[in-house]
mmCIF file of C-alpha atoms in Angstrom:
data_model
loop_
_atom_site.group_PDB
_atom_site.id
_atom_site.type_symbol
_atom_site.label_atom_id
_atom_site.label_comp_id
_atom_site.label_asym_id
_atom_site.label_seq_id
_atom_site.Cartn_x
_atom_site.Cartn_y
_atom_site.Cartn_z
ATOM 1 C CA UNK J 219 104.669 87.587 104.971
ATOM 2 C CA UNK J 220 106.504 84.653 103.413
ATOM 3 C CA UNK J 221 109.154 82.772 105.357
ATOM 4 C CA UNK J 222 111.856 84.227 103.084
ATOM 5 C CA UNK J 223 110.588 87.746 103.748
ATOM 6 C CA UNK J 224 110.562 87.078 107.493
ATOM 7 C CA UNK J 225 114.147 85.854 107.274
ATOM 8 C CA UNK J 226 115.248 88.972 105.375
ATOM 9 C CA UNK J 227 113.455 91.192 107.887
ATOM 10 C CA UNK J 228 114.966 89.415 110.878
ATOM 11 C CA UNK J 229 118.522 89.659 109.524
ATOM 12 C CA UNK J 230 118.283 93.276 108.371
ATOM 13 C CA UNK J 231 119.195 94.944 111.675
ATOM 14 C CA UNK J 232 122.075 92.502 112.272
ATOM 15 C CA UNK J 233 123.887 92.697 108.930
ATOM 16 C CA UNK J 234 126.781 94.767 110.279
ATOM 17 C CA UNK J 235 127.326 92.634 113.366
ATOM 18 C CA UNK J 236 128.647 89.750 111.282
ATOM 19 C CA UNK J 237 131.947 91.649 110.932
ATOM 20 C CA UNK J 238 132.080 93.248 114.399
ATOM 21 C CA UNK J 239 135.269 93.395 116.396
ATOM 22 C CA UNK J 240 135.057 93.746 120.138
ATOM 23 C CA UNK J 241 134.152 97.321 121.044
ATOM 24 C CA UNK J 242 132.698 98.262 117.646
ATOM 25 C CA UNK J 243 129.636 100.531 117.784
ATOM 26 C CA UNK J 244 126.403 98.666 117.103
ATOM 27 C CA UNK J 245 124.658 101.616 115.403
ATOM 28 C CA UNK J 246 126.104 102.592 112.027
ATOM 29 C CA UNK J 247 128.840 105.242 112.388
ATOM 30 C CA UNK J 248 128.553 108.304 110.157
ATOM 31 C CA UNK J 249 131.633 108.848 107.977
ATOM 32 C CA UNK J 250 131.823 112.464 106.817
ATOM 33 C CA UNK J 251 134.877 112.465 104.563
ATOM 34 C CA UNK J 252 135.748 113.689 101.092
ATOM 35 C CA UNK J 253 139.309 112.323 101.244
ATOM 36 C CA UNK J 254 140.942 109.248 102.778
ATOM 37 C CA UNK J 255 144.463 108.267 103.826
ATOM 38 C CA UNK J 256 145.907 106.476 100.780
ATOM 39 C CA UNK J 257 149.695 105.971 100.910
ATOM 40 C CA UNK J 258 151.121 103.620 98.304
ATOM 41 C CA UNK J 259 148.820 101.528 96.119
ATOM 42 C CA UNK J 260 145.196 102.701 96.379
ATOM 43 C CA UNK J 261 143.480 99.563 95.113
ATOM 44 C CA UNK J 262 141.041 98.122 97.642
ATOM 45 C CA UNK J 263 140.766 101.250 99.761
ATOM 46 C CA UNK J 264 138.509 104.301 99.873
ATOM 47 C CA UNK J 265 140.178 107.078 97.915
ATOM 48 C CA UNK J 266 137.844 109.975 97.267
ATOM 49 C CA UNK J 267 134.331 110.888 98.321
ATOM 50 C CA UNK J 268 132.897 110.890 94.798
ATOM 51 C CA UNK J 269 133.784 107.223 94.363
ATOM 52 C CA UNK J 270 132.777 105.604 97.636
ATOM 53 C CA UNK J 271 131.999 106.072 101.310
ATOM 54 C CA UNK J 272 131.637 103.558 104.180
ATOM 55 C CA UNK J 273 128.175 104.910 105.059
ATOM 56 C CA UNK J 274 126.997 104.448 101.458
ATOM 57 C CA UNK J 275 128.249 100.890 101.491
ATOM 58 C CA UNK J 276 126.281 100.104 104.636
ATOM 59 C CA UNK J 277 122.990 101.360 103.225
ATOM 60 C CA UNK J 278 123.656 99.732 99.847
ATOM 61 C CA UNK J 279 124.392 96.470 101.663
ATOM 62 C CA UNK J 280 121.098 96.714 103.554
ATOM 63 C CA UNK J 281 119.092 97.586 100.447
ATOM 64 C CA UNK J 282 120.862 94.843 98.514
ATOM 65 C CA UNK J 283 119.957 92.384 101.262
ATOM 66 C CA UNK J 284 116.275 93.251 100.817
ATOM 67 C CA UNK J 285 116.436 93.148 97.012
ATOM 68 C CA UNK J 286 118.669 90.043 96.889
ATOM 69 C CA UNK J 287 120.714 92.010 94.376
ATOM 70 C CA UNK J 288 123.543 94.482 93.965
ATOM 71 C CA UNK J 289 122.464 98.013 94.807
ATOM 72 C CA UNK J 290 123.670 101.529 93.949
ATOM 73 C CA UNK J 291 122.489 104.505 96.031
ATOM 74 C CA UNK J 292 121.568 107.958 94.698
ATOM 75 C CA UNK J 293 120.623 111.331 96.203
ATOM 76 C CA UNK J 294 116.989 111.045 95.022
ATOM 77 C CA UNK J 295 114.575 108.750 93.252
ATOM 78 C CA UNK J 296 114.913 110.767 90.051
ATOM 79 C CA UNK J 297 118.683 110.511 90.413
ATOM 80 C CA UNK J 298 118.300 106.729 90.357
ATOM 81 C CA UNK J 299 115.920 106.788 87.376
ATOM 82 C CA UNK J 300 118.039 109.196 85.325
ATOM 83 C CA UNK J 301 121.182 107.140 85.993
ATOM 84 C CA UNK J 302 119.571 104.113 84.341
ATOM 85 C CA UNK J 303 118.571 106.118 81.283
ATOM 86 C CA UNK J 304 121.880 107.911 80.800
ATOM 87 C CA UNK J 305 124.079 104.936 81.653
ATOM 88 C CA UNK J 306 122.310 102.431 79.409
ATOM 89 C CA UNK J 307 120.830 104.342 76.459
ATOM 90 C CA UNK J 308 122.346 105.890 73.328
ATOM 91 C CA UNK J 309 121.159 107.839 70.298
ATOM 92 C CA UNK J 310 118.780 105.768 68.182
ATOM 93 C CA UNK J 311 117.358 103.763 71.084
ATOM 94 C CA UNK J 312 113.622 103.688 71.861
ATOM 95 C CA UNK J 313 112.111 103.770 75.346
ATOM 96 C CA UNK J 314 108.592 102.946 76.525
ATOM 97 C CA UNK J 315 107.216 104.737 79.597
ATOM 98 C CA UNK J 316 103.900 104.538 81.456
ATOM 99 C CA UNK J 317 101.574 107.374 80.446
ATOM 100 C CA UNK J 318 99.968 107.267 83.904
ATOM 101 C CA UNK J 319 103.080 106.974 86.067
ATOM 102 C CA UNK J 320 105.115 109.584 87.917
ATOM 103 C CA UNK J 321 105.053 112.716 85.754
ATOM 104 C CA UNK J 322 108.697 113.682 86.377
ATOM 105 C CA UNK J 323 109.931 110.522 84.623
ATOM 106 C CA UNK J 324 108.084 111.488 81.437
ATOM 107 C CA UNK J 325 109.149 115.126 81.711
ATOM 108 C CA UNK J 326 112.797 114.151 82.059
ATOM 109 C CA UNK J 327 112.562 111.874 79.019
ATOM 110 C CA UNK J 328 110.846 114.509 76.881
ATOM 111 C CA UNK J 329 113.196 117.343 77.822
ATOM 112 C CA UNK J 330 116.540 115.538 77.945
ATOM 113 C CA UNK J 331 116.370 112.140 76.204
ATOM 114 C CA UNK J 332 114.528 113.236 73.059
ATOM 115 C CA UNK J 333 117.101 115.928 72.165
ATOM 116 C CA UNK J 334 119.810 113.249 72.392
ATOM 117 C CA UNK J 335 118.068 111.163 69.734
ATOM 118 C CA UNK J 336 116.376 108.725 72.099
ATOM 119 C CA UNK J 337 112.714 108.197 71.143
ATOM 120 C CA UNK J 338 110.245 107.960 74.027
ATOM 121 C CA UNK J 339 106.748 106.498 73.729
ATOM 122 C CA UNK J 340 104.062 106.102 76.406
ATOM 123 C CA UNK J 341 101.383 103.525 77.145
ATOM 124 C CA UNK J 342 98.798 103.173 79.956
ATOM 125 C CA UNK J 343 99.731 100.749 82.733
ATOM 126 C CA UNK J 344 96.510 98.660 82.550
ATOM 127 C CA UNK J 345 97.181 97.895 78.848
ATOM 128 C CA UNK J 346 100.968 97.874 79.002
ATOM 129 C CA UNK J 347 101.219 94.546 77.174
ATOM 130 C CA UNK J 348 99.088 95.726 74.251
ATOM 131 C CA UNK J 349 101.146 96.451 71.162
ATOM 132 C CA UNK J 350 104.162 94.407 72.217
ATOM 133 C CA UNK J 351 107.706 95.693 72.728
ATOM 134 C CA UNK J 352 109.378 95.274 69.358
ATOM 135 C CA UNK J 353 112.123 97.850 68.861
ATOM 136 C CA UNK J 354 112.346 99.032 72.472
ATOM 137 C CA UNK J 355 115.789 98.985 74.031
ATOM 138 C CA UNK J 356 114.336 99.770 77.450
ATOM 139 C CA UNK J 357 110.829 99.390 78.862
ATOM 140 C CA UNK J 358 110.075 101.291 82.050
ATOM 141 C CA UNK J 359 107.060 100.125 84.095
ATOM 142 C CA UNK J 360 105.602 101.587 87.256
ATOM 143 C CA UNK J 361 103.271 99.235 89.088
ATOM 144 C CA UNK J 362 101.172 100.140 90.977
ATOM 145 C CA UNK J 363 101.174 103.377 89.031
ATOM 146 C CA UNK J 364 101.251 106.700 90.819
ATOM 147 C CA UNK J 365 98.666 108.103 91.435
ATOM 148 C CA UNK J 366 95.873 105.912 89.972
ATOM 149 C CA UNK J 367 97.251 102.627 91.366
ATOM 150 C CA UNK J 368 96.810 100.600 88.186
ATOM 151 C CA UNK J 369 98.867 97.422 87.802
ATOM 152 C CA UNK J 370 100.556 95.557 84.969
ATOM 153 C CA UNK J 371 101.709 91.931 84.934
ATOM 154 C CA UNK J 372 105.452 92.176 85.603
ATOM 155 C CA UNK J 373 106.194 88.560 84.678
ATOM 156 C CA UNK J 374 104.313 88.764 81.378
ATOM 157 C CA UNK J 375 105.885 92.108 80.502
ATOM 158 C CA UNK J 376 109.378 90.826 81.354
ATOM 159 C CA UNK J 377 108.955 87.752 79.159
ATOM 160 C CA UNK J 378 107.652 89.825 76.237
ATOM 161 C CA UNK J 379 110.399 92.451 76.572
ATOM 162 C CA UNK J 380 113.131 89.827 76.749
ATOM 163 C CA UNK J 381 111.833 88.118 73.612
ATOM 164 C CA UNK J 382 112.641 91.393 71.856
ATOM 165 C CA UNK J 383 116.082 91.654 73.529
ATOM 166 C CA UNK J 384 115.040 94.642 75.604
ATOM 167 C CA UNK J 385 115.558 95.559 79.246
ATOM 168 C CA UNK J 386 112.724 95.884 81.759
ATOM 169 C CA UNK J 387 113.049 98.488 84.508
ATOM 170 C CA UNK J 388 110.391 98.595 87.243
ATOM 171 C CA UNK J 389 109.786 101.543 89.556
ATOM 172 C CA UNK J 390 108.895 99.881 92.871
ATOM 173 C CA UNK J 391 108.639 103.049 94.958
ATOM 174 C CA UNK J 392 105.047 102.501 96.053
ATOM 175 C CA UNK J 393 105.663 98.968 97.317
ATOM 176 C CA UNK J 394 109.237 98.567 98.706
ATOM 177 C CA UNK J 395 110.921 95.122 98.655
ATOM 178 C CA UNK J 396 108.557 93.974 101.420
ATOM 179 C CA UNK J 397 105.487 94.560 99.250
ATOM 180 C CA UNK J 398 106.658 93.473 95.811
ATOM 181 C CA UNK J 399 109.831 91.958 94.329
ATOM 182 C CA UNK J 400 110.089 92.822 90.618
ATOM 183 C CA UNK J 401 113.506 91.164 90.193
ATOM 184 C CA UNK J 402 111.985 87.865 91.299
ATOM 185 C CA UNK J 403 109.285 88.383 88.652
ATOM 186 C CA UNK J 404 111.756 88.856 85.802
ATOM 187 C CA UNK J 405 112.661 92.559 85.792
ATOM 188 C CA UNK J 406 116.253 93.415 84.934
ATOM 189 C CA UNK J 407 116.440 96.518 87.116
ATOM 190 C CA UNK J 408 114.478 97.980 90.009
ATOM 191 C CA UNK J 409 114.499 101.681 90.833
ATOM 192 C CA UNK J 410 113.022 103.235 93.947
ATOM 193 C CA UNK J 411 112.600 106.642 95.552
ATOM 194 C CA UNK J 412 113.686 105.756 99.074
ATOM 195 C CA UNK J 413 112.607 109.248 100.066
ATOM 196 C CA UNK J 414 109.241 107.567 100.605
ATOM 197 C CA UNK J 415 108.541 104.503 102.770
ATOM 198 C CA UNK J 416 112.068 103.077 102.833
ATOM 199 C CA UNK J 417 113.364 106.050 104.824
ATOM 200 C CA UNK J 418 109.900 106.692 106.200
ATOM 201 C CA UNK J 419 110.538 109.825 108.231
ATOM 202 C CA UNK J 420 110.124 112.505 105.538
ATOM 203 C CA UNK J 421 113.490 114.072 106.308
ATOM 204 C CA UNK J 422 115.744 113.005 103.421
ATOM 205 C CA UNK J 423 115.802 112.556 99.631
ATOM 206 C CA UNK J 424 117.289 109.252 98.461
ATOM 207 C CA UNK J 425 116.982 106.557 95.802
ATOM 208 C CA UNK J 426 118.509 103.316 94.630
ATOM 209 C CA UNK J 427 119.042 101.093 91.608
ATOM 210 C CA UNK J 428 119.144 97.318 92.088
ATOM 211 C CA UNK J 429 119.979 94.546 89.625
ATOM 212 C CA UNK J 430 121.273 90.990 89.548
ATOM 213 C CA UNK J 431 123.186 91.738 86.338
ATOM 214 C CA UNK J 432 126.711 92.775 87.341
ATOM 215 C CA UNK J 433 127.324 94.431 83.981
ATOM 216 C CA UNK J 434 124.331 96.730 84.367
ATOM 217 C CA UNK J 435 125.376 97.643 87.907
ATOM 218 C CA UNK J 436 128.901 98.482 86.710
ATOM 219 C CA UNK J 437 127.536 100.871 84.084
ATOM 220 C CA UNK J 438 125.222 102.591 86.571
ATOM 221 C CA UNK J 439 128.016 102.862 89.153
ATOM 222 C CA UNK J 440 130.410 104.327 86.582
ATOM 223 C CA UNK J 441 127.772 106.869 85.581
ATOM 224 C CA UNK J 442 127.350 107.903 89.210
ATOM 225 C CA UNK J 443 131.073 108.349 89.733
ATOM 226 C CA UNK J 444 131.654 110.354 86.569
ATOM 227 C CA UNK J 445 128.463 112.431 86.584
ATOM 228 C CA UNK J 446 128.777 113.130 90.296
ATOM 229 C CA UNK J 447 125.215 112.226 91.266
ATOM 230 C CA UNK J 448 126.277 110.853 94.631
ATOM 231 C CA UNK J 449 124.369 110.612 97.922
ATOM 232 C CA UNK J 450 125.595 112.485 100.961
ATOM 233 C CA UNK J 451 126.917 110.382 103.868
ATOM 234 C CA UNK J 452 124.452 111.920 106.329
ATOM 235 C CA UNK J 453 121.521 111.191 104.029
ATOM 236 C CA UNK J 454 122.728 107.603 103.658
ATOM 237 C CA UNK J 455 122.984 107.331 107.441
ATOM 238 C CA UNK J 456 119.393 108.569 107.835
ATOM 239 C CA UNK J 457 118.105 106.036 105.300
ATOM 240 C CA UNK J 458 119.992 103.223 107.038
ATOM 241 C CA UNK J 459 118.279 104.237 110.280
ATOM 242 C CA UNK J 460 114.888 104.209 108.558
ATOM 243 C CA UNK J 461 115.513 100.821 106.945
ATOM 244 C CA UNK J 462 115.827 99.155 110.329
ATOM 245 C CA UNK J 463 112.123 99.827 111.039
ATOM 246 C CA UNK J 464 110.799 99.476 107.476
ATOM 247 C CA UNK J 465 109.192 96.069 107.948
ATOM 248 C CA UNK J 466 107.348 97.164 111.098
ATOM 249 C CA UNK J 467 106.173 100.448 109.583
ATOM 250 C CA UNK J 468 105.199 98.915 106.253
ATOM 251 C CA UNK J 469 103.186 96.173 107.932
ATOM 252 C CA UNK J 470 101.270 98.715 110.040
ATOM 253 C CA UNK J 471 100.647 101.022 107.069
ATOM 254 C CA UNK J 472 99.424 98.258 104.767
ATOM 255 C CA UNK J 473 97.166 96.692 107.402
ATOM 256 C CA UNK J 474 95.631 100.074 108.212
ATOM 257 C CA UNK J 475 95.166 100.868 104.506
ATOM 258 C CA UNK J 476 93.240 97.627 103.980
ATOM 259 C CA UNK J 477 90.891 98.525 106.831
ATOM 260 C CA UNK J 478 90.385 102.138 105.764
ATOM 261 C CA UNK J 479 89.906 101.317 102.066
ATOM 262 C CA UNK J 480 87.009 98.987 102.890
ATOM 263 C CA UNK J 481 85.352 101.715 104.954
ATOM 264 C CA UNK J 482 85.932 104.409 102.324
ATOM 265 C CA UNK J 483 84.146 102.206 99.806
ATOM 266 C CA UNK J 484 80.902 102.669 101.720
ATOM 267 C CA UNK J 485 81.169 106.421 102.361
ATOM 268 C CA UNK J 486 78.662 108.535 100.438
ATOM 269 C CA UNK J 487 81.210 111.274 99.619
ATOM 270 C CA UNK J 488 83.662 108.896 97.917
ATOM 271 C CA UNK J 489 83.631 107.675 94.318
ATOM 272 C CA UNK J 490 86.181 106.037 92.024
ATOM 273 C CA UNK J 491 87.951 104.330 94.921
ATOM 274 C CA UNK J 492 91.111 102.438 93.964
ATOM 275 C CA UNK J 493 93.029 100.109 96.249
ATOM 276 C CA UNK J 494 94.516 96.820 94.983
ATOM 277 C CA UNK J 495 93.476 95.020 98.167
ATOM 278 C CA UNK J 496 89.755 95.477 97.561
ATOM 279 C CA UNK J 497 88.096 92.408 96.108
ATOM 280 C CA UNK J 498 86.212 94.485 93.521
ATOM 281 C CA UNK J 499 89.209 96.516 92.378
ATOM 282 C CA UNK J 500 90.163 96.102 88.723
ATOM 283 C CA UNK J 501 93.710 95.145 89.736
ATOM 284 C CA UNK J 502 92.884 92.849 92.642
ATOM 285 C CA UNK J 503 93.330 89.449 91.003
ATOM 286 C CA UNK J 504 96.731 90.344 89.547
ATOM 287 C CA UNK J 505 97.770 92.056 92.779
ATOM 288 C CA UNK J 506 97.097 88.845 94.715
ATOM 289 C CA UNK J 507 99.530 87.011 92.432
ATOM 290 C CA UNK J 508 102.483 89.407 92.187
ATOM 291 C CA UNK J 509 102.323 91.518 95.352
ATOM 292 C CA UNK J 510 103.149 90.360 98.883
ATOM 293 C CA UNK J 511 101.095 93.214 100.375
ATOM 294 C CA UNK J 512 98.579 95.585 98.829
ATOM 295 C CA UNK J 513 100.383 98.765 99.820
ATOM 296 C CA UNK J 514 99.533 101.861 101.833
ATOM 297 C CA UNK J 515 98.298 104.165 99.039
ATOM 298 C CA UNK J 516 94.599 104.705 98.337
ATOM 299 C CA UNK J 517 93.089 106.924 95.656
ATOM 300 C CA UNK J 518 89.547 108.214 95.260
ATOM 301 C CA UNK J 519 87.475 111.110 93.974
ATOM 302 C CA UNK J 520 85.455 113.700 95.814
ATOM 303 C CA UNK J 521 82.831 115.832 94.117
ATOM 304 C CA UNK J 522 84.999 118.900 93.447
ATOM 305 C CA UNK J 523 88.357 120.570 93.904
ATOM 306 C CA UNK J 524 86.952 122.523 96.831
ATOM 307 C CA UNK J 525 85.648 119.422 98.593
ATOM 308 C CA UNK J 526 88.947 117.600 98.107
ATOM 309 C CA UNK J 527 90.931 120.494 99.546
ATOM 310 C CA UNK J 528 88.505 120.847 102.440
ATOM 311 C CA UNK J 529 88.688 117.144 103.253
ATOM 312 C CA UNK J 530 92.491 117.230 103.430
ATOM 313 C CA UNK J 531 92.765 120.544 105.272
ATOM 314 C CA UNK J 532 90.090 119.750 107.873
ATOM 315 C CA UNK J 533 91.238 116.237 108.809
ATOM 316 C CA UNK J 534 93.154 116.427 112.062
ATOM 317 C CA UNK J 535 95.290 113.349 111.277
ATOM 318 C CA UNK J 536 96.168 114.114 107.648
ATOM 319 C CA UNK J 537 99.082 116.263 106.531
ATOM 320 C CA UNK J 538 98.744 118.039 103.190
ATOM 321 C CA UNK J 539 101.965 117.049 101.408
ATOM 322 C CA UNK J 540 103.177 116.053 97.966
ATOM 323 C CA UNK J 541 105.198 113.008 99.013
ATOM 324 C CA UNK J 542 104.039 109.749 100.618
ATOM 325 C CA UNK J 543 105.227 106.829 102.723
ATOM 326 C CA UNK J 544 105.959 108.690 105.944
ATOM 327 C CA UNK J 545 104.966 107.733 109.472
ATOM 328 C CA UNK J 546 102.258 110.409 109.297
ATOM 329 C CA UNK J 547 99.211 110.001 107.064
ATOM 330 C CA UNK J 548 99.293 112.487 104.195
ATOM 331 C CA UNK J 549 97.157 113.359 101.202
ATOM 332 C CA UNK J 550 97.210 115.510 98.109
ATOM 333 C CA UNK J 551 94.842 116.636 95.385
ATOM 334 C CA UNK J 552 96.916 115.379 92.496
ATOM 335 C CA UNK J 553 95.557 117.474 89.622
ATOM 336 C CA UNK J 554 97.425 120.468 90.998
ATOM 337 C CA UNK J 555 100.660 118.563 90.301
ATOM 338 C CA UNK J 556 99.813 118.115 86.642
ATOM 339 C CA UNK J 557 98.503 114.540 86.691
ATOM 340 C CA UNK J 558 95.681 113.799 84.249
ATOM 341 C CA UNK J 559 93.093 113.184 86.962
ATOM 342 C CA UNK J 560 89.795 114.896 87.921
ATOM 343 C CA UNK J 561 89.985 118.053 90.082
ATOM 344 C CA UNK J 562 88.615 116.191 93.108
ATOM 345 C CA UNK J 563 91.051 113.255 92.851
ATOM 346 C CA UNK J 564 92.810 112.511 96.163
ATOM 347 C CA UNK J 565 95.883 110.334 96.761
ATOM 348 C CA UNK J 566 95.894 109.193 100.379
ATOM 349 C CA UNK J 567 99.041 107.773 101.998
ATOM 350 C CA UNK J 568 98.270 105.860 105.177
ATOM 351 C CA UNK J 569 100.788 106.320 107.979
ATOM 352 C CA UNK J 570 101.475 104.649 111.309
ATOM 353 C CA UNK J 571 98.744 106.187 113.458
ATOM 354 C CA UNK J 572 96.424 103.775 115.317
ATOM 355 C CA UNK J 573 93.885 102.760 112.701
ATOM 356 C CA UNK J 574 90.653 103.413 114.623
ATOM 357 C CA UNK J 575 91.700 106.921 115.600
ATOM 358 C CA UNK J 576 92.834 107.592 112.050
ATOM 359 C CA UNK J 577 89.564 106.360 110.583
ATOM 360 C CA UNK J 578 87.526 108.484 112.969
ATOM 361 C CA UNK J 579 89.410 111.597 111.822
ATOM 362 C CA UNK J 580 89.033 110.682 108.140
ATOM 363 C CA UNK J 581 85.346 109.882 108.507
ATOM 364 C CA UNK J 582 84.636 113.127 110.368
ATOM 365 C CA UNK J 583 86.265 115.190 107.610
ATOM 366 C CA UNK J 584 84.468 113.261 104.867
ATOM 367 C CA UNK J 585 81.148 113.745 106.646
ATOM 368 C CA UNK J 586 81.666 117.506 106.586
ATOM 369 C CA UNK J 587 82.307 117.658 102.827
ATOM 370 C CA UNK J 588 79.399 115.293 102.143
ATOM 371 C CA UNK J 589 76.849 117.456 103.946
#
C-alpha cells in the first residue's frame, strides 16, 4: 500500500471526529427522517428526505475521502450506473459498453437507452482501444471485467476518449478505491456497487458515483433528487459501518486470493485460470502498472456444469451466491446468469477466512470433482 493510501485508510475512521463537540457520539448516528424542522428561510438546512439526509452525507463524505472526489450515493450499483446514463445522455448520443462486463449494464442500455434514441455499441475489454472512440459521447469501461477478469489500460483509454471530447466512466466495483483509482488514471467518473466489498457484509444494496468535475456531480445529484432514486438512511448507516473495516478486509481478501490463485494453477481439475496477480496471466503486466492490489476475484473452468456445481456445493467454506466481496468466500457458476462463458466456468470470491483453512476446503472439494 502506498503512503497516500495508508494515510487515507488511517484517517477514514476519524473523519467525523474533526467536527465533534463534547459529548457527541463517536459512532455515526442513524437519522431516520423524511421531514425536518424548517422555519423561515430553508437555504443551508435539510428540508426533505428526497433531497438530503445527515446519514447519507456521512457515507458520501467517507467514500469521497477514499476517492479524493465528490461522491453521490445510490440505493444500488445499478442505480448509480443508470443515474450517469440518464443524467448525462440525450437522444442522438452514442455509448460504448464492454461486451464482457456486467450483463445488467448492457441489458439496461438495450432496453431503455436504445428506445430513447441513444445508440449503444459493445467491445471486448482486452481490445477496448481498438477502433478508437470517435463519435462516442460516453465510454463505459469495466476493468477488471466481471466475470472473466480482463483488463484495459485506463490511462490510454481516457486519453483517447478525451481527444474525441467524450467522457470516460469506469466501473470499479471489483477493486474498490484501495485496489484501483480510475480518477487518478484519467477517468471522468467512477461508479461502484458498494453492495460488494465496500459494505462487505452482504446485508445491504448500495452504490455510488464519484467525480472531480463539479458540473457532472451536480447533474447526477439533480437526477437523483428528481427521479427519486435515493438510498435509505439505514442502508447508508450500514455501508458507513462497513467502510470503517474496508482496508483491513480488502487486504486480507487480496492476500489470500494471491495465495490461492497460485495453488489453483497447479490443480489438475482447473483450467483457464484467470487472476491478474499471476505472473503468467494475460493482464498481469498492465495490472502491475494501474492496480494497487490484484483483487479478491478468481475465475477458472472445471470440466462440466455438474463438476462446477459439485465443487461449489461440496466445499465447506464456500457459499453458493450470485454476489461477491463479502467476508465469506462465495462462488457461482456464471453461465446460469447469462454470461457468455463455458458451462463449467466458476467465479470465486475470496473472503476473510484464514487462508490455510480456506485452501484446505477448496482443495478437498476440487479433489473430489477431479477423481
